[in-house]
Coordinates of C-alpha atoms in Angstrom, one line a residue:
X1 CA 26.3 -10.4 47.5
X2 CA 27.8 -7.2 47.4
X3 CA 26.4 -4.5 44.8
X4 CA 29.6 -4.1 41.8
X5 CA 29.1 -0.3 40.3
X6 CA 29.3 1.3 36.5
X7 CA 30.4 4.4 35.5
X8 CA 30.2 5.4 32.1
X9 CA 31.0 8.9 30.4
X10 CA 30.7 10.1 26.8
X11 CA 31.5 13.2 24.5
X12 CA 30.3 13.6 21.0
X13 CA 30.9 16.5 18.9
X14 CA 29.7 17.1 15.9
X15 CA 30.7 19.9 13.6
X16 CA 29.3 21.6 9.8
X17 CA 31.5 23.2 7.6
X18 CA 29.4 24.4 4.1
X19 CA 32.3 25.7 1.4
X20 CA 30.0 27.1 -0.8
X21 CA 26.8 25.8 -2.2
X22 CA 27.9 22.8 -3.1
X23 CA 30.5 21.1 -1.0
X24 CA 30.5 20.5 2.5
X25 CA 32.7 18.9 5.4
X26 CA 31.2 17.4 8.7
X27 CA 34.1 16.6 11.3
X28 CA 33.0 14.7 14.5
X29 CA 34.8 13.0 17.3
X30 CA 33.4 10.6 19.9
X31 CA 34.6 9.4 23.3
X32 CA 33.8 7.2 25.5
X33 CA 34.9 5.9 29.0
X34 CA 33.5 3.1 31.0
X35 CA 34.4 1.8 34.6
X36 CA 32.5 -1.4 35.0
X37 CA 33.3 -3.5 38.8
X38 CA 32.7 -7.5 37.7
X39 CA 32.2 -10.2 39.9
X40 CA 34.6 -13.8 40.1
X41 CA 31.8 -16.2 38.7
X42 CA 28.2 -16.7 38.5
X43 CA 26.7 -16.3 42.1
X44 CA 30.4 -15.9 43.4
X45 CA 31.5 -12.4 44.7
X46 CA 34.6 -10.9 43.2
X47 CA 37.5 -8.5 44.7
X48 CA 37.0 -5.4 45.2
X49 CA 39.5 -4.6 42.6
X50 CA 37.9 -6.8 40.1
X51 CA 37.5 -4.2 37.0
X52 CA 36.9 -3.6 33.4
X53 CA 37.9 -0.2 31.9
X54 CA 36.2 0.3 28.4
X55 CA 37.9 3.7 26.5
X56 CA 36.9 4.2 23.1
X57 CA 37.9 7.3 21.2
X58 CA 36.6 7.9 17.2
X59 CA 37.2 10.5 14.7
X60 CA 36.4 11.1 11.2
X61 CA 35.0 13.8 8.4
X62 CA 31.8 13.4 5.8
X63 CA 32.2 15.2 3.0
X64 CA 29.7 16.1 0.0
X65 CA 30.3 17.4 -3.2
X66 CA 27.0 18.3 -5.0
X67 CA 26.1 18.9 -8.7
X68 CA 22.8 19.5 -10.8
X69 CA 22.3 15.5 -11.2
X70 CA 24.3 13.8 -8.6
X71 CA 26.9 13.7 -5.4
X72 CA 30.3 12.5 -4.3
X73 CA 30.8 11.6 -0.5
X74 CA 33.5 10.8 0.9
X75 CA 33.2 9.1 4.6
X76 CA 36.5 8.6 6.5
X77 CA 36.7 7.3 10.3
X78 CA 39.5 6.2 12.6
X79 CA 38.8 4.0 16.2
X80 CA 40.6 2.9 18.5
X81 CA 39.4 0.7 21.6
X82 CA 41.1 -0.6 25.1
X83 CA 40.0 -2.9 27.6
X84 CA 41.9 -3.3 30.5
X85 CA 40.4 -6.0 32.9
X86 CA 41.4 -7.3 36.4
X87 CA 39.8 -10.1 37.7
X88 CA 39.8 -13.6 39.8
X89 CA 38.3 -17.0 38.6
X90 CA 38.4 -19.6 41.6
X91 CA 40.7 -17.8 44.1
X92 CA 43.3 -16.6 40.9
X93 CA 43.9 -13.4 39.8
X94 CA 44.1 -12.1 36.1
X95 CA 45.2 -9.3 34.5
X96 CA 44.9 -8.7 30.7
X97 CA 44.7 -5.8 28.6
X98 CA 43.7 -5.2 24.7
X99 CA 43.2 -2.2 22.7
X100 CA 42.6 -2.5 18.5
X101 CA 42.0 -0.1 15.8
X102 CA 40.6 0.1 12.8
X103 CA 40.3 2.9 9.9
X104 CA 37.6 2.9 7.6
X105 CA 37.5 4.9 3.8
X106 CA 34.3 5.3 1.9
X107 CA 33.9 6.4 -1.1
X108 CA 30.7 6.8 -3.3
X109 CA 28.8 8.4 -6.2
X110 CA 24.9 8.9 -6.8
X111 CA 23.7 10.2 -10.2
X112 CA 20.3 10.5 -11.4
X113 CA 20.3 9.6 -14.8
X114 CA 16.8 10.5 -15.6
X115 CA 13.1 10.6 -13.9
X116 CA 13.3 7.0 -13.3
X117 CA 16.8 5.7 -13.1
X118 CA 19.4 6.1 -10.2
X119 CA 22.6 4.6 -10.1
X120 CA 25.0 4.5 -7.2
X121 CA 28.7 3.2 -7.0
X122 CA 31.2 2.6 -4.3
X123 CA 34.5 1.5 -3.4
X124 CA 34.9 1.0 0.6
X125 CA 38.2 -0.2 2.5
X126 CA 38.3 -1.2 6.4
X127 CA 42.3 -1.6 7.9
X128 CA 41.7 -3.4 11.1
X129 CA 44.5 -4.5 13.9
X130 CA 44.1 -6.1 17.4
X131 CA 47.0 -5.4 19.6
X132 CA 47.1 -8.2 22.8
X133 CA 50.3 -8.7 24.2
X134 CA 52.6 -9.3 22.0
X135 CA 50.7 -11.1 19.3
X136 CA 49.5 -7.8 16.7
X137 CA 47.9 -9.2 14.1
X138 CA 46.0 -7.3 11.6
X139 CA 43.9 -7.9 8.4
X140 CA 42.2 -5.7 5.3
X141 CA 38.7 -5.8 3.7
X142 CA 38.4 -4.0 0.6
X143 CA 34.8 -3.7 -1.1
X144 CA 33.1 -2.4 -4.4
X145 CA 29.7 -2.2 -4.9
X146 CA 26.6 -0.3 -6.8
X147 CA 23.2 -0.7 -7.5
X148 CA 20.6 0.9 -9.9
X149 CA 17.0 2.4 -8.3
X150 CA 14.5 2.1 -11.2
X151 CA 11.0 3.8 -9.7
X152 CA 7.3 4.9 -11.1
X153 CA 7.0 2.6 -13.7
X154 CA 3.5 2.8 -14.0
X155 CA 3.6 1.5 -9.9
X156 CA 6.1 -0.8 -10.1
X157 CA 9.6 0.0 -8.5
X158 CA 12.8 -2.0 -8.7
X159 CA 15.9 -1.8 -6.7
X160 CA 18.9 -4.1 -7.5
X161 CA 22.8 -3.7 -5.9
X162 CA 25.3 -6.4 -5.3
X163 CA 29.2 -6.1 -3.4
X164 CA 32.1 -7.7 -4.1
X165 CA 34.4 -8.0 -1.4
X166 CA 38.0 -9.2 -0.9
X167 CA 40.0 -10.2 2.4
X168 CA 43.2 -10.8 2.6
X169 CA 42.7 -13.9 5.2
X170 CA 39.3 -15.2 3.5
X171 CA 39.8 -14.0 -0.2
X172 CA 36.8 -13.0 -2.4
X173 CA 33.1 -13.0 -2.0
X174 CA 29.7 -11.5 -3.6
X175 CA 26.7 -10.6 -2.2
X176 CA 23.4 -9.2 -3.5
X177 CA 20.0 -7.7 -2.8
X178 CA 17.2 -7.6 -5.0
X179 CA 14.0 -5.6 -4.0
X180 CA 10.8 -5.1 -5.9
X181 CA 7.6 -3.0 -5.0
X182 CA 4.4 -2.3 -5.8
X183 CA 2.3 0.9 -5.5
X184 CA -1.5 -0.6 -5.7
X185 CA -2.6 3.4 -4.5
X186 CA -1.2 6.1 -3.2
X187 CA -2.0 4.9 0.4
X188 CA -1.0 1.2 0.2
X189 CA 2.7 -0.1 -1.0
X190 CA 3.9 -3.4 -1.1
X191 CA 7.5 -4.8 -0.9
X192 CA 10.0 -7.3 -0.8
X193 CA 13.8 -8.7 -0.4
X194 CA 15.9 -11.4 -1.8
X195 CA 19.8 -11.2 -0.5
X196 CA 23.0 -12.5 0.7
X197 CA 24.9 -11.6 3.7
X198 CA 29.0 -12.5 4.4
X199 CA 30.3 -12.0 7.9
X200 CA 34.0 -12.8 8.5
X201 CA 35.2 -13.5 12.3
X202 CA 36.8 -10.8 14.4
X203 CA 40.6 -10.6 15.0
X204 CA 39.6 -11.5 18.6
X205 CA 38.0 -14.6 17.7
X206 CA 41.3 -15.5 16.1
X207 CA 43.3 -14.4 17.8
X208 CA 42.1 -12.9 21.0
X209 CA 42.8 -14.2 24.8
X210 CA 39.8 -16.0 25.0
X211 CA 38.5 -18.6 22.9
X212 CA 40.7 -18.0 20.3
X213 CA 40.1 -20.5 17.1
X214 CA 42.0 -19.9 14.0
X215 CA 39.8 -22.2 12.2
X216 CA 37.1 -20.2 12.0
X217 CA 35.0 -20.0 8.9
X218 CA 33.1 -16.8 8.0
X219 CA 29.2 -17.0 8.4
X220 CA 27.0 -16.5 5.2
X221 CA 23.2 -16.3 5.1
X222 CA 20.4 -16.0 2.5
X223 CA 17.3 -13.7 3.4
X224 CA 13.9 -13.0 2.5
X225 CA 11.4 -10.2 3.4
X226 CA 7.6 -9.1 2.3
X227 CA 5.6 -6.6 3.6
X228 CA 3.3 -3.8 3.3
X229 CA 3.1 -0.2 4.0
X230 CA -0.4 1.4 4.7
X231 CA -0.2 5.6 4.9
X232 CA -3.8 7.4 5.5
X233 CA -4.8 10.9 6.2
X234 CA -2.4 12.5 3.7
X235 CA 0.3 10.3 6.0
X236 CA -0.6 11.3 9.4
X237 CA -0.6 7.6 10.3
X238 CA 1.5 5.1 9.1
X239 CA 1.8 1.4 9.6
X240 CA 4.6 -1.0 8.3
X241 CA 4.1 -4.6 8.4
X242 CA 6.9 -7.2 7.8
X243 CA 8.0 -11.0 7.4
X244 CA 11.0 -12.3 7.3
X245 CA 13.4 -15.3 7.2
X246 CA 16.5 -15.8 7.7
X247 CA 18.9 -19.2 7.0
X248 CA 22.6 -19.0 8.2
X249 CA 25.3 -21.3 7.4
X250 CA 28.6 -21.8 9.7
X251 CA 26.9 -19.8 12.5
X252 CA 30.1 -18.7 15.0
X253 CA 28.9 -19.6 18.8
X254 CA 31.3 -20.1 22.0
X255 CA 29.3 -22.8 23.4
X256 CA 30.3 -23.8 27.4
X257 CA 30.3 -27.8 26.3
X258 CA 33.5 -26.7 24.5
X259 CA 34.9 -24.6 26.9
X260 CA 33.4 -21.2 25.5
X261 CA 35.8 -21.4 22.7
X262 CA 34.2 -20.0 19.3
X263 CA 33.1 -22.7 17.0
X264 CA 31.3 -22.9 13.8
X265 CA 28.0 -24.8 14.1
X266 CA 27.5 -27.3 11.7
X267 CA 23.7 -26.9 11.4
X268 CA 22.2 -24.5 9.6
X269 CA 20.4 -21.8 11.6
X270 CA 17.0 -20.5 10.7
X271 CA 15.2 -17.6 12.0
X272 CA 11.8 -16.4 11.1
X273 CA 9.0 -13.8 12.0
X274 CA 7.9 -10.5 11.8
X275 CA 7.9 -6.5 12.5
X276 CA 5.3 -4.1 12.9
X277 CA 5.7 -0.5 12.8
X278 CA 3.0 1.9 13.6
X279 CA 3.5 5.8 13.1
X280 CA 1.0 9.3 14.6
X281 CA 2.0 12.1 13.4
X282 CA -0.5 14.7 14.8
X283 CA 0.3 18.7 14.5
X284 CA 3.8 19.0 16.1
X285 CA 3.8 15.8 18.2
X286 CA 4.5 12.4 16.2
X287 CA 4.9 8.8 17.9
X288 CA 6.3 6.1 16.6
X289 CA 6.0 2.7 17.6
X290 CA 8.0 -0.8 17.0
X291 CA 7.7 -4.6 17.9
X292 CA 9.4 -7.7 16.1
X293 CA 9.1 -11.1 16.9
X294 CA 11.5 -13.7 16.0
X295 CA 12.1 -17.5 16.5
X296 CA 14.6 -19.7 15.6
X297 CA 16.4 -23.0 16.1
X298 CA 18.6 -25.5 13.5
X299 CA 15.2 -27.7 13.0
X300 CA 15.8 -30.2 16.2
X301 CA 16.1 -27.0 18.7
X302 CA 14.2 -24.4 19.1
X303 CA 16.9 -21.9 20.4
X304 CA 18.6 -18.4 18.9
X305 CA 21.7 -17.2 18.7
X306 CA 22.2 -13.8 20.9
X307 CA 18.5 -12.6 19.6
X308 CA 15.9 -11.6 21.8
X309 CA 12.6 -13.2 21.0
X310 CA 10.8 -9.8 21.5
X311 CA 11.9 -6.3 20.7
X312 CA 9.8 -3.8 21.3
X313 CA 9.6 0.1 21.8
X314 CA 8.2 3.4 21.1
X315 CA 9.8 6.7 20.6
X316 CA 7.8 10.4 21.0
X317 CA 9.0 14.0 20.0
X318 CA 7.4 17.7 19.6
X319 CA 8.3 20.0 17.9
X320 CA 7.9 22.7 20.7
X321 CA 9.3 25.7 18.1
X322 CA 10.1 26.5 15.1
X323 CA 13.7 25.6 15.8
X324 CA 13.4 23.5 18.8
X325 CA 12.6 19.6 18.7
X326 CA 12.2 17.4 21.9
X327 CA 12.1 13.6 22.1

């Protein structure tokens, strides 16, 4: 077998405007550029030529407007993404090319109405289009949604929000999250989650070169969470400790028995299991640590869906100077 290459370039910038002592703008652009060589099929050695070139460009602002008891921020990004392949499946060559965009406006409000009370509000809007070929299709997702913090009673906290959103393909939809917590002391904090989830197909799942099924329904899935939080040594370590599960309905797969086109499954999926998440921090160094565990399956097989099993990993920083952090 011969040995097929990647090359892979990026530039992010990142810039900070500050008006006056209350508004600020953020500009940033991104780029990316990625040369990957691919072989013909599993175990089968390619042409030389075989390729996938990857270029993704990005660029947006975050602005903030500040008063006594609240903000405004306004988030706006524009992407645009190509792939230009070249390849050979038994013998044949194939060329194909794609490139789609997509423009993203978010706008939202926090205010503090008192000691215990926080409200936020939002209205978000995401234009997205899929040039391939000659077949451009496009579709729009608008969104509105808020929730209300209310904390320190007594040590009980309460966080409740909820989203309505509208697409012009798959019309309208709610979702919500509900999260209650407890403070038992100052060192121990228990928590947990009750929400919805809606996940409409990609324009390349309907209409994309490959697998392409306009039938598509979009994926919806009800979640639960509890956990704990344990902080000692006025919070020089830390340890989070979470359950979860997780039922999906009309899970989108491209299964190989049907030719790797998408599909919705008809079986519910469930996933279940749990995170741990230890924390040092110790003068200026500080570790942090993280490992989830997670199995699922549709009740007859025990399988999931593009999830690892275990996810694990552990990040470390110092701060070397005053103005200088390494991790």
């Amino acid at each position: 077998m011969d040995k097929d290459g990647i090359k892979a370039d990026g530039v992010n910038a990142n810039f900070g405007i500050q008006l006056d002592k209350n508004f600020s703008v953020n500009p940033f652009l991104r780029y990316f550029y990625g040369n990957y060589k691919i072989d013909e099929d599993a175990f089968t050695d390619g042409s030389p030529d075989n390729h996938s070139i990857l270029k993704q460009f990005s660029g947006g602002v975050n602005s903030v407007y500040k008063f006594n008891t609240g903000k405004v921020t306004l988030n706006y990004s524009y992407e645009t993404t190509s792939n230009d392949a070249q390849t050979t499946f038994m013998g044949f060559p194939s060329n194909y090319s794609s490139n789609g965009r997509i423009n993203i406006v978010d706008l939202f409000y926090n205010q503090k109405i008192n000691d215990k009370l926080d409200l936020l509000l939002g209205v978000d809007n995401r234009a997205v289009k899929l040039i391939n070929g000659s077949n451009s299709p496009k579709t729009n997702i608008f969104a509105a949604y808020g929730s209300l913090f209310l904390y320190d009673l007594s040590i009980f906290n309460l966080e409740v929000g909820g989203r309505y959103n509208k697409h012009d393909q798959y019309g309208e939809n709610y979702t919500y999250t509900i999260t209650p917590s407890i403070n038992i002391i100052k060192e121990i904090k228990l928590f947990g989650t009750v929400s919805t989830a809606f996940k409409v197909p990609t324009l390349s799942m309907l209409f994309g070169q490959f697998g392409a099924n306009l039938n598509l329904k979009p994926e919806r899935s009800q979640n639960y969470e509890a956990g704990a939080n344990f902080s000692f040594a006025d919070e020089k370590f830390n340890l989070r400790l979470v359950a979860f599960k997780r039922n999906i309905t009309d899970a989108i797969i491209a299964p190989a028995s049907n030719g790797y086109n998408y599909i919705n499954l008809t079986s519910e999926q469930k996933a279940k299991g749990f995170e741990i998440e230890p924390a040092v921090n110790l003068g200026v160094f500080n570790f942090n640590g993280y490992y989830a565990f997670v199995k699922g399956g549709d009740g007859q097989v025990d399988y999931l869906i593009r999830r690892p099993k275990h996810t694990f990993g552990l990040n470390a920083g110092v701060h070397a100077t005053q103005n200088l952090y390494v991790s």
